[in-house]
CSV table of C-alpha atoms in Angstrom, one decimal:
chain,number,residue,atom,x,y,z
A,1,MET,CA,139.3,69.8,141.6
A,2,ARG,CA,140.4,72.7,142.1
A,3,ARG,CA,142.0,72.6,138.9
A,4,LEU,CA,138.4,71.0,137.1
A,5,ARG,CA,137.0,74.2,139.0
A,6,GLY,CA,139.6,77.1,137.7
A,7,ALA,CA,139.4,75.5,134.0
A,8,LEU,CA,135.7,76.4,134.1
A,9,LEU,CA,135.4,79.5,134.9
A,10,LEU,CA,138.3,80.7,132.9
A,11,ALA,CA,136.8,78.7,129.8
A,12,PRO,CA,134.4,80.5,127.9
A,13,SER,CA,130.7,79.9,128.8
A,14,ARG,CA,129.1,78.9,125.2
A,15,HIS,CA,130.9,75.1,125.7
A,16,ILE,CA,129.7,74.5,129.0
A,17,CYS,CA,127.5,71.9,128.8
A,18,THR,CA,124.2,71.4,131.5
A,19,LEU,CA,125.9,71.2,135.0
A,20,SER,CA,125.3,70.2,138.3
A,21,THR,CA,123.5,72.0,140.8
A,22,ALA,CA,126.7,72.1,143.2
A,23,ASN,CA,129.2,73.4,139.7
A,24,LEU,CA,126.9,76.0,138.9
A,25,ASN,CA,126.1,77.9,142.0
A,26,ASP,CA,129.9,77.5,142.5
A,27,MET,CA,130.5,79.1,138.6
A,28,ILE,CA,128.1,81.4,139.3
A,29,ASN,CA,129.4,82.6,142.7
A,30,GLY,CA,133.0,82.6,141.0
A,31,TYR,CA,131.8,84.7,138.2
A,32,ILE,CA,130.3,87.1,140.0
A,33,ARG,CA,133.6,87.4,142.3
A,34,ASN,CA,135.5,88.4,139.8
A,35,GLY,CA,133.3,90.9,138.6
A,36,ARG,CA,132.3,88.5,135.1
A,37,LEU,CA,128.2,89.3,136.1
A,38,ASP,CA,127.2,88.4,132.6
A,39,VAL,CA,129.1,85.3,132.1
A,40,ALA,CA,126.6,84.5,135.6
A,41,ARG,CA,124.1,84.9,133.7
A,42,GLU,CA,124.8,83.4,130.9
A,43,LEU,CA,126.0,80.2,133.1
A,44,PHE,CA,122.7,80.7,134.5
A,45,ASP,CA,120.1,81.2,131.7
A,46,ARG,CA,121.8,78.3,129.6
A,47,ASN,CA,120.9,75.9,132.7
A,48,PRO,CA,117.6,76.1,133.9
A,49,ALA,CA,116.9,72.3,135.3
A,50,SER,CA,120.2,72.7,137.1
A,51,ARG,CA,119.2,76.2,140.0
A,52,ASP,CA,117.6,76.3,143.0
A,53,ILE,CA,117.0,79.0,145.2
A,54,ILE,CA,121.1,79.6,146.1
A,55,SER,CA,120.8,80.3,142.5
A,56,TRP,CA,118.5,83.2,142.2
A,57,ASN,CA,119.6,84.6,145.2
A,58,SER,CA,123.6,84.8,144.2
A,59,MET,CA,122.4,86.6,141.0
A,60,ILE,CA,120.4,88.9,142.6
A,61,ALA,CA,122.8,89.9,145.0
A,62,GLY,CA,125.3,90.7,142.4
A,63,TYR,CA,123.1,92.2,140.5
A,64,VAL,CA,122.4,94.1,143.8
A,65,LYS,CA,126.3,94.4,144.2
A,66,LYS,CA,126.4,96.6,141.1
A,67,ASP,CA,123.8,99.1,141.7
A,68,GLN,CA,121.6,97.3,138.0
A,69,ILE,CA,118.3,97.8,140.3
A,70,GLN,CA,115.9,97.1,137.5
A,71,HIS,CA,117.7,93.6,136.6
A,72,ALA,CA,117.6,92.2,140.1
A,73,GLN,CA,114.3,93.3,140.7
A,74,ASP,CA,113.1,91.5,137.1
A,75,LEU,CA,114.2,88.4,138.6
A,76,PHE,CA,113.2,88.5,141.4
A,77,ASP,CA,109.5,88.6,140.1
A,78,GLN,CA,110.7,85.6,138.2
A,79,MET,CA,111.5,83.3,140.7
A,80,PRO,CA,109.3,79.9,141.4
A,81,ILE,CA,109.9,79.7,145.1
A,82,ARG,CA,111.1,82.7,147.3
A,83,ASP,CA,113.4,82.7,150.8
A,84,VAL,CA,114.0,85.5,153.6
A,85,VAL,CA,117.5,85.8,151.7
A,86,SER,CA,115.4,86.3,148.2
A,87,TRP,CA,113.5,89.3,150.3
A,88,ASN,CA,116.0,90.3,152.0
A,89,THR,CA,118.6,91.2,149.5
A,90,ILE,CA,115.8,92.8,147.2
A,91,LEU,CA,115.3,95.1,150.4
A,92,SER,CA,118.7,96.1,150.3
A,93,GLY,CA,119.0,97.1,146.5
A,94,LEU,CA,115.5,99.3,146.7
A,95,HIS,CA,117.2,100.9,149.6
A,96,LYS,CA,117.3,104.3,148.0
A,97,ASN,CA,113.8,103.6,147.5
A,98,PRO,CA,111.7,103.9,151.1
A,99,GLU,CA,108.6,104.0,149.4
A,100,ARG,CA,109.5,101.0,147.7
A,101,VAL,CA,111.3,99.3,150.1
A,102,TYR,CA,107.8,99.2,152.3
A,103,GLN,CA,105.7,98.1,149.5
A,104,SER,CA,108.2,94.9,149.2
A,105,PHE,CA,108.3,94.7,153.2
A,106,LEU,CA,104.9,94.6,153.1
A,107,GLN,CA,104.3,92.0,150.2
A,108,MET,CA,106.6,90.0,152.0
A,109,LEU,CA,104.3,89.8,155.1
A,110,SER,CA,101.5,88.9,152.8
A,111,VAL,CA,102.6,85.7,150.7
A,112,GLY,CA,103.7,84.8,154.6
A,113,VAL,CA,106.9,84.9,154.3
A,114,LYS,CA,108.6,85.9,158.7
A,115,PRO,CA,111.2,88.2,157.8
A,116,SER,CA,114.6,88.3,159.9
A,117,GLN,CA,116.7,90.4,161.7
A,118,PHE,CA,118.0,91.8,158.9
A,119,THR,CA,114.8,92.6,157.6
A,120,MET,CA,113.6,94.8,160.0
A,121,SER,CA,117.2,96.4,159.8
A,122,ILE,CA,117.3,97.0,156.3
A,123,ALA,CA,113.3,98.5,156.1
A,124,ILE,CA,114.3,100.8,158.9
A,125,ALA,CA,117.2,102.3,158.0
A,126,ALA,CA,115.3,102.6,154.4
A,127,LEU,CA,111.9,104.6,156.1
A,128,SER,CA,114.6,107.4,158.4
A,129,ASN,CA,115.2,110.6,157.1
A,130,THR,CA,112.0,109.9,155.0
A,131,GLU,CA,108.2,110.8,155.0
A,132,LEU,CA,107.8,107.6,156.4
A,133,THR,CA,109.5,107.3,159.2
A,134,VAL,CA,105.7,108.0,160.5
A,135,LEU,CA,105.7,104.2,159.9
A,136,LEU,CA,108.3,103.6,162.0
A,137,PRO,CA,106.2,102.3,164.9
A,138,GLN,CA,104.2,100.5,162.9
A,139,LEU,CA,107.6,98.5,162.4
A,140,HIS,CA,108.0,99.0,165.9
A,141,VAL,CA,105.2,96.4,166.7
A,142,CYS,CA,105.4,93.9,164.0
A,143,ILE,CA,109.3,94.1,166.0
A,144,ILE,CA,107.3,93.2,169.1
A,145,CYS,CA,105.5,90.1,167.6
A,146,LEU,CA,108.2,88.8,165.8
A,147,ALA,CA,110.0,89.3,169.7
A,148,LEU,CA,112.9,90.4,167.1
A,149,ASN,CA,112.7,93.8,170.4
A,150,HIS,CA,115.3,91.4,172.6
A,151,ASN,CA,117.9,91.6,169.7
A,152,PRO,CA,120.9,94.2,169.7
A,153,HIS,CA,121.0,94.3,166.7
A,154,VAL,CA,116.8,94.9,166.0
A,155,GLY,CA,117.1,97.5,169.2
A,156,SER,CA,120.4,99.9,167.8
A,157,ALA,CA,118.4,100.1,164.5
A,158,LEU,CA,115.4,101.3,165.8
A,159,MET,CA,116.9,103.1,168.2
A,160,LYS,CA,119.4,105.3,165.7
A,161,GLY,CA,115.5,105.8,163.7
A,162,TYR,CA,113.4,107.0,167.1
A,163,ALA,CA,116.8,109.1,167.5
A,164,ASN,CA,115.9,111.1,163.7
A,165,VAL,CA,112.3,111.2,164.3
A,166,GLY,CA,113.6,113.2,167.7
A,167,ASP,CA,111.6,110.6,169.2
A,168,CYS,CA,113.8,110.8,173.6
A,169,ILE,CA,111.4,108.8,175.4
A,170,ALA,CA,110.7,105.9,172.6
A,171,LEU,CA,115.2,106.0,172.1
A,172,ARG,CA,115.6,105.2,176.1
A,173,LEU,CA,112.6,102.4,175.8
A,174,VAL,CA,114.3,100.7,172.5
A,175,PHE,CA,117.5,100.7,174.7
A,176,ASP,CA,115.7,99.1,177.4
A,177,GLU,CA,114.1,96.5,176.1
A,178,ILE,CA,117.4,94.8,174.7
A,179,LEU,CA,118.1,91.7,177.2
A,180,VAL,CA,121.7,91.6,176.6
A,181,LYS,CA,123.2,94.9,175.1
A,182,ASP,CA,126.4,94.5,173.3
A,183,ILE,CA,128.8,97.8,173.0
A,184,ALA,CA,126.8,98.7,169.1
A,185,SER,CA,123.9,98.9,171.7
A,186,TRP,CA,125.2,101.3,174.1
A,187,ASN,CA,127.0,102.8,171.9
A,188,ALA,CA,123.7,103.6,168.9
A,189,LEU,CA,121.9,104.8,172.1
A,190,ILE,CA,124.2,107.3,173.3
A,191,MET,CA,124.7,108.3,169.4
A,192,GLY,CA,121.2,108.8,169.8
A,193,TYR,CA,121.3,111.3,172.9
A,194,MET,CA,123.4,113.4,171.1
A,195,GLU,CA,122.1,113.8,168.2
A,196,LEU,CA,118.9,114.8,169.9
A,197,GLY,CA,121.1,117.2,171.5
A,198,CYS,CA,120.6,115.4,174.9
A,199,THR,CA,125.0,116.0,175.6
A,200,GLY,CA,125.1,115.5,179.2
A,201,GLU,CA,122.5,112.5,179.7
A,202,ALA,CA,124.7,110.6,176.7
A,203,HIS,CA,127.5,111.3,178.3
A,204,ARG,CA,125.7,109.5,181.1
A,205,MET,CA,125.5,106.9,179.6
A,206,PHE,CA,129.0,106.3,178.7
A,207,GLU,CA,129.7,106.9,182.4
A,208,GLU,CA,127.6,103.3,182.9
A,209,MET,CA,128.7,101.0,180.5
A,210,PRO,CA,130.6,98.6,181.4
A,211,GLU,CA,133.1,98.4,178.7
A,212,ARG,CA,134.0,100.7,175.7
A,213,ASP,CA,135.8,100.8,172.3
A,214,ILE,CA,136.9,103.2,170.7
A,215,VAL,CA,133.6,103.5,168.8
A,216,SER,CA,132.2,104.9,172.1
A,217,TRP,CA,135.2,107.0,172.5
A,218,ILE,CA,134.2,108.0,169.2
A,219,THR,CA,130.8,108.7,168.7
A,220,LEU,CA,131.3,111.0,172.1
A,221,VAL,CA,134.0,112.7,170.6
A,222,LYS,CA,131.2,113.6,166.9
A,223,GLY,CA,128.6,113.8,169.0
A,224,TYR,CA,129.8,117.2,170.9
A,225,ILE,CA,131.6,118.0,167.7
A,226,ALA,CA,128.0,117.6,166.4
A,227,ASN,CA,126.9,119.8,168.9
A,228,LYS,CA,129.1,122.7,168.9
A,229,ASN,CA,130.9,121.7,171.9
A,230,LEU,CA,134.5,121.7,170.8
A,231,ASN,CA,136.0,122.5,174.0
A,232,ARG,CA,134.4,119.5,176.2
A,233,ALA,CA,135.1,117.7,172.2
A,234,ARG,CA,139.1,118.2,172.9
A,235,TRP,CA,138.5,117.2,176.4
A,236,VAL,CA,137.1,114.0,176.4
A,237,PHE,CA,139.8,113.3,172.9
A,238,ASN,CA,142.3,113.8,175.2
A,239,GLN,CA,140.9,110.9,178.0
A,240,MET,CA,141.3,108.5,175.3
A,241,SER,CA,144.5,106.8,176.6
A,242,LYS,CA,144.6,105.2,172.5
A,243,ARG,CA,143.5,106.9,169.9
A,244,ASN,CA,143.6,105.6,165.9
A,245,VAL,CA,143.4,107.8,163.1
A,246,VAL,CA,139.5,107.9,163.4
A,247,SER,CA,139.5,110.3,166.4
A,248,TRP,CA,142.3,112.5,164.8
A,249,THR,CA,140.5,112.6,161.3
A,250,VAL,CA,137.2,113.3,163.5
A,251,MET,CA,138.9,116.1,165.7
A,252,ILE,CA,140.5,117.7,162.9
A,253,SER,CA,137.5,117.8,160.2
A,254,GLY,CA,135.5,119.2,164.0
A,255,TYR,CA,137.2,122.3,163.9
A,256,VAL,CA,137.5,122.5,160.0
A,257,HIS,CA,133.5,122.1,159.9
A,258,ASN,CA,133.0,124.3,162.9
A,259,GLY,CA,134.2,127.6,161.5
A,260,CYS,CA,137.5,127.1,163.9
A,261,SER,CA,140.2,129.5,161.5
A,262,SER,CA,142.3,129.6,163.4
A,263,LEU,CA,146.5,129.4,161.9
A,264,LEU,CA,147.7,128.8,165.4
A,265,VAL,CA,145.4,125.9,166.6
A,266,GLY,CA,144.8,124.1,163.1
A,267,LYS,CA,149.1,124.6,163.8
A,268,GLN,CA,148.8,123.0,167.3
A,269,VAL,CA,146.6,119.8,166.4
A,270,HIS,CA,149.0,118.9,163.5
A,271,SER,CA,151.0,119.6,166.2
A,272,SER,CA,150.0,116.7,168.5
A,273,ILE,CA,148.8,114.5,165.5
A,274,LEU,CA,153.1,114.5,164.4
A,275,LYS,CA,154.3,113.7,168.5
A,276,SER,CA,152.0,110.8,168.6
A,277,GLY,CA,153.9,109.4,166.4
A,278,MET,CA,150.5,107.9,164.4
A,279,PRO,CA,151.0,106.9,160.9
A,280,LEU,CA,149.0,108.6,158.2
A,281,ASP,CA,145.7,107.7,156.0
A,282,VAL,CA,144.2,109.4,153.1
A,283,VAL,CA,141.9,110.3,154.9
A,284,SER,CA,143.2,111.9,157.8
A,285,LEU,CA,145.6,113.5,156.2
A,286,THR,CA,142.9,114.6,153.3
A,287,SER,CA,141.5,116.1,156.7
A,288,LEU,CA,144.4,118.1,157.2
A,289,VAL,CA,143.9,119.7,154.1
A,290,ASP,CA,140.9,120.8,154.4
A,291,MET,CA,141.8,122.4,158.1
A,292,TYR,CA,145.0,124.1,156.6
A,293,ALA,CA,142.6,125.7,153.9
A,294,LYS,CA,140.0,127.0,156.0
A,295,CYS,CA,143.1,128.0,157.9
A,296,GLY,CA,143.4,130.2,155.3
A,297,ASP,CA,147.0,128.8,154.1
A,298,ILE,CA,146.8,127.6,151.0
A,299,GLY,CA,150.1,126.8,151.2
A,300,ALA,CA,150.2,124.7,153.9
A,301,ALA,CA,147.4,122.5,152.1
A,302,PHE,CA,149.5,122.5,148.8
A,303,SER,CA,152.7,121.2,151.2
A,304,ILE,CA,150.6,118.5,152.7
A,305,PHE,CA,148.9,117.1,149.5
A,306,GLU,CA,151.5,117.0,147.3
A,307,SER,CA,153.7,114.7,150.7
A,308,MET,CA,150.3,111.9,150.6
A,309,PRO,CA,152.0,109.1,149.2
A,310,THR,CA,148.4,107.9,148.6
A,311,LYS,CA,145.6,110.9,147.2
A,312,ASN,CA,142.3,109.3,146.1
A,313,LEU,CA,139.6,111.0,144.8
A,314,VAL,CA,138.2,113.0,148.2
A,315,SER,CA,141.9,114.4,148.5
A,316,TRP,CA,142.1,115.7,144.9
A,317,ASN,CA,138.4,118.1,145.1
A,318,SER,CA,139.6,119.1,148.6
A,319,ILE,CA,142.2,120.4,146.8
A,320,ILE,CA,140.8,121.7,144.0
A,321,GLY,CA,138.7,123.6,146.8
A,322,ALA,CA,140.8,125.1,148.3
A,323,TYR,CA,142.3,126.9,145.3
A,324,ALA,CA,139.0,127.2,144.2
A,325,LYS,CA,138.0,129.4,147.6
A,326,HIS,CA,140.7,130.7,147.1
A,327,GLY,CA,140.4,132.2,143.7
A,328,LEU,CA,143.1,130.1,141.8
A,329,GLY,CA,141.0,129.4,139.6
A,330,ILE,CA,144.5,128.5,136.9
A,331,ARG,CA,145.9,126.3,139.7
A,332,ALA,CA,142.5,124.5,140.6
A,333,LEU,CA,142.5,123.8,136.3
A,334,GLU,CA,145.8,122.2,137.2
A,335,GLU,CA,145.2,120.0,139.4
A,336,PHE,CA,142.3,119.5,137.5
A,337,GLU,CA,144.7,118.5,134.6
A,338,LYS,CA,147.3,116.3,137.0
A,339,MET,CA,144.0,114.2,139.1
A,340,THR,CA,142.5,113.6,135.1
A,341,GLY,CA,146.5,112.9,133.7
A,342,CYS,CA,146.9,110.2,136.8
A,343,GLY,CA,143.7,108.0,135.9
A,344,VAL,CA,141.6,110.2,139.0
A,345,ARG,CA,137.7,109.4,137.3
A,346,PRO,CA,135.9,113.1,138.5
A,347,ASP,CA,132.9,113.5,139.8
A,348,HIS,CA,130.0,116.1,140.2
A,349,VAL,CA,131.7,117.0,143.6
A,350,THR,CA,134.6,117.6,141.5
A,351,PHE,CA,133.3,119.7,138.6
A,352,VAL,CA,131.7,121.7,141.1
A,353,ASN,CA,134.7,122.5,142.4
A,354,VAL,CA,136.3,123.2,139.0
A,355,LEU,CA,133.0,125.4,137.4
A,356,SER,CA,133.1,127.1,141.5
A,357,ALA,CA,137.3,128.0,140.7
A,358,CYS,CA,136.3,129.6,137.1
A,359,ALA,CA,133.6,131.6,138.1
A,360,ARG,CA,135.6,133.4,141.3
A,361,GLY,CA,138.3,133.4,138.9
A,362,GLY,CA,135.5,135.4,135.9
A,363,LEU,CA,137.8,131.9,133.7
A,364,VAL,CA,134.2,132.4,131.1
A,365,ASP,CA,135.6,130.1,127.9
A,366,LYS,CA,137.0,126.9,130.7
A,367,GLY,CA,134.5,126.9,132.6
A,368,GLU,CA,132.0,126.3,129.5
A,369,ARG,CA,134.4,124.0,127.9
A,370,GLN,CA,134.4,122.1,131.5
A,371,PHE,CA,130.6,122.2,132.0
A,372,LYS,CA,130.5,120.3,128.5
A,373,PHE,CA,133.3,118.2,128.7
A,374,MET,CA,131.7,116.6,132.3
A,375,GLU,CA,128.7,115.1,130.1
A,376,THR,CA,130.6,114.7,126.8
A,377,ASN,CA,134.1,112.7,127.8
A,378,TYR,CA,132.5,111.8,131.7
A,379,GLY,CA,129.1,110.9,131.8
A,380,ILE,CA,127.7,112.9,134.4
A,381,ARG,CA,125.3,115.6,133.7
A,382,ALA,CA,124.6,118.3,135.2
A,383,ARG,CA,122.7,118.9,138.9
A,384,VAL,CA,121.5,122.3,140.2
A,385,GLU,CA,124.6,123.1,142.2
A,386,HIS,CA,126.2,122.5,138.5
A,387,TYR,CA,123.4,125.1,137.1
A,388,ALA,CA,124.8,127.6,140.2
A,389,CYS,CA,127.8,127.5,139.1
A,390,MET,CA,127.1,128.3,135.6
A,391,VAL,CA,124.9,131.0,136.7
A,392,ASP,CA,127.5,132.8,139.0
A,393,LEU,CA,130.6,132.4,136.4
A,394,TYR,CA,128.5,134.3,133.6
A,395,GLY,CA,126.7,136.9,135.8
A,396,LYS,CA,129.8,137.6,137.7
A,397,ALA,CA,131.5,138.2,133.7
A,398,GLY,CA,128.7,140.3,133.2
A,399,HIS,CA,126.6,138.0,130.8
A,400,LEU,CA,123.2,138.4,132.1
A,401,GLU,CA,121.4,137.0,129.4
A,402,LYS,CA,123.5,133.7,129.0
A,403,ALA,CA,122.5,133.4,132.6
A,404,GLU,CA,118.7,134.2,132.1
A,405,LYS,CA,119.2,131.5,129.3
A,406,LEU,CA,120.9,128.4,131.0
A,407,ILE,CA,118.1,129.4,133.8
A,408,LYS,CA,115.8,128.7,131.7
A,409,GLY,CA,117.0,125.7,129.5
A,410,MET,CA,117.5,123.6,132.9
A,411,PRO,CA,116.1,120.3,132.9
A,412,CYS,CA,115.6,120.4,136.5
A,413,GLU,CA,114.1,123.3,138.6
A,414,PRO,CA,116.5,126.3,139.9
A,415,ASP,CA,116.7,126.9,143.5
A,416,VAL,CA,117.7,129.4,145.4
A,417,VAL,CA,120.5,129.1,145.0
A,418,VAL,CA,120.3,129.4,141.6
A,419,TRP,CA,118.5,132.1,141.9
A,420,GLY,CA,120.7,133.8,144.2
A,421,ALA,CA,123.7,134.0,142.2
A,422,MET,CA,121.6,135.7,139.1
A,423,LEU,CA,119.7,138.3,141.6
A,424,GLY,CA,124.1,139.2,142.9
A,425,ALA,CA,124.8,139.2,139.1
A,426,CYS,CA,121.8,142.0,138.8
A,427,VAL,CA,122.9,143.9,142.0
A,428,LEU,CA,126.7,144.4,140.7
A,429,TYR,CA,125.3,145.1,137.7
A,430,SER,CA,121.9,146.9,138.3
A,431,ASN,CA,119.8,145.8,136.4
A,432,LEU,CA,116.4,146.5,138.0
A,433,GLU,CA,113.8,143.9,135.8
A,434,LEU,CA,115.5,140.4,135.9
A,435,GLY,CA,116.7,141.4,139.5
A,436,LYS,CA,113.7,142.1,140.4
A,437,PHE,CA,112.7,138.6,138.4
A,438,ALA,CA,115.3,136.6,140.3
A,439,ALA,CA,113.6,138.0,143.6
A,440,GLU,CA,110.3,137.4,143.3
A,441,GLU,CA,111.7,133.6,142.7
A,442,ILE,CA,113.5,133.2,145.6
A,443,CYS,CA,111.0,134.3,147.5
A,444,LYS,CA,108.1,132.1,146.0
A,445,LEU,CA,110.9,128.9,147.4
A,446,GLU,CA,111.7,130.7,150.6
A,447,GLU,CA,109.0,133.3,151.5
A,448,ASP,CA,110.2,136.7,153.5
A,449,HIS,CA,113.8,136.0,152.0
A,450,PRO,CA,115.9,138.9,154.0
A,451,VAL,CA,119.4,138.5,150.9
A,452,ALA,CA,116.2,138.7,148.0
A,453,CYS,CA,114.9,141.7,149.7
A,454,SER,CA,118.0,143.9,150.6
A,455,MET,CA,119.6,143.0,146.9
A,456,LEU,CA,116.0,144.2,145.5
A,457,SER,CA,116.4,147.4,148.0
A,458,LYS,CA,119.1,147.8,146.6
A,459,ILE,CA,118.3,147.7,143.0
A,460,HIS,CA,115.4,150.1,143.7
A,461,GLY,CA,118.1,152.4,144.9
A,462,GLU,CA,120.7,152.4,142.4
A,463,LYS,CA,117.7,153.4,140.1
A,464,GLY,CA,116.1,155.7,142.1
A,465,VAL,CA,112.9,154.0,142.1
């Protein structure tokens, strides 16, 4: 039977006759696991009489995993019968579109399908950090009516939601409603308090935990780092009896992102890692690259990068960005060429770093070429940050007309960074007329922007106006 099943998976779909429901579902799932979504769909379409709800759900899940949401939605709309799994699958696929998640959730309720704990968790996560967070209390009421408020999984999602809206009281009430509190529930509470800046309460709850895992410790450390209390973070870190790669990476990243640019501190952290004998992975090594670059030791950053046995896209972006920030445009482009030569496909962050390197190094021709290749060679459409880099590139080189033309041709609205780059170039080359216009555009986006006002005053002063 196993040999027959393998043969069927390899056989061209045009030779497959009508299958039983069990065989159809088995083969659909097999093709999806092997990345052959197109063949799975052909099987699905050729066997309508054998399809059941599992067949439909499998195909929708396959499209969701491939981020082909419109295909998933079209198939979902054609379903003769939907169960809670069908709804959960499509809701998870729509998570980037909070409004559609909420509309689908309401539709699910209207047709009488009872949401599960996963349904509520998906809905809460989708609405968090959006304008629809005002609907969180309504979801909470729905959760209570469904008697899901005692569920630790739902409770953790709710706590994250209330932390996002800054409701400390509701955060604690949700925690208290959970009947059997697992470690994840405690961790969610501590994380919520930390996000709200209640570091003392977070630490107190940490001390009250009946048991802790490595995530509990890391949550506390990350919380102190997020609240810019590096000394306290390091104190907690030193209390950890068991440290793993993640905990070290968190500490390194904490120093980098909190502006701790002391080379001495960086070397102490690196030395502690080496003394621990902890084998470092690509993430932690990349964090070390970032740290040394932040401390100003680009040589050490490159040395660590070169010693990495495995490099991923983030690693390459890190070293290219490091060279860009240190004004080493040619070196940044050389690393970019090595990266693509190794078969690593760049993303939008890569090109922000590359274009930034060209701008800092005055490499106008190379910057123009990379800006063009970004879409023609890699299918990456320019975002506002890429345009900002190009405006900066043209501006620093004195090509103000090119910068102005680029801004006028942008498919998206220029932001403060774009106009700021334009204004900076106008100050550099004393272009009053264009500088005044750029400053006015900045003030439209951010009223009484201090930099815009000061730069405009400088232009007036140089022109004697």
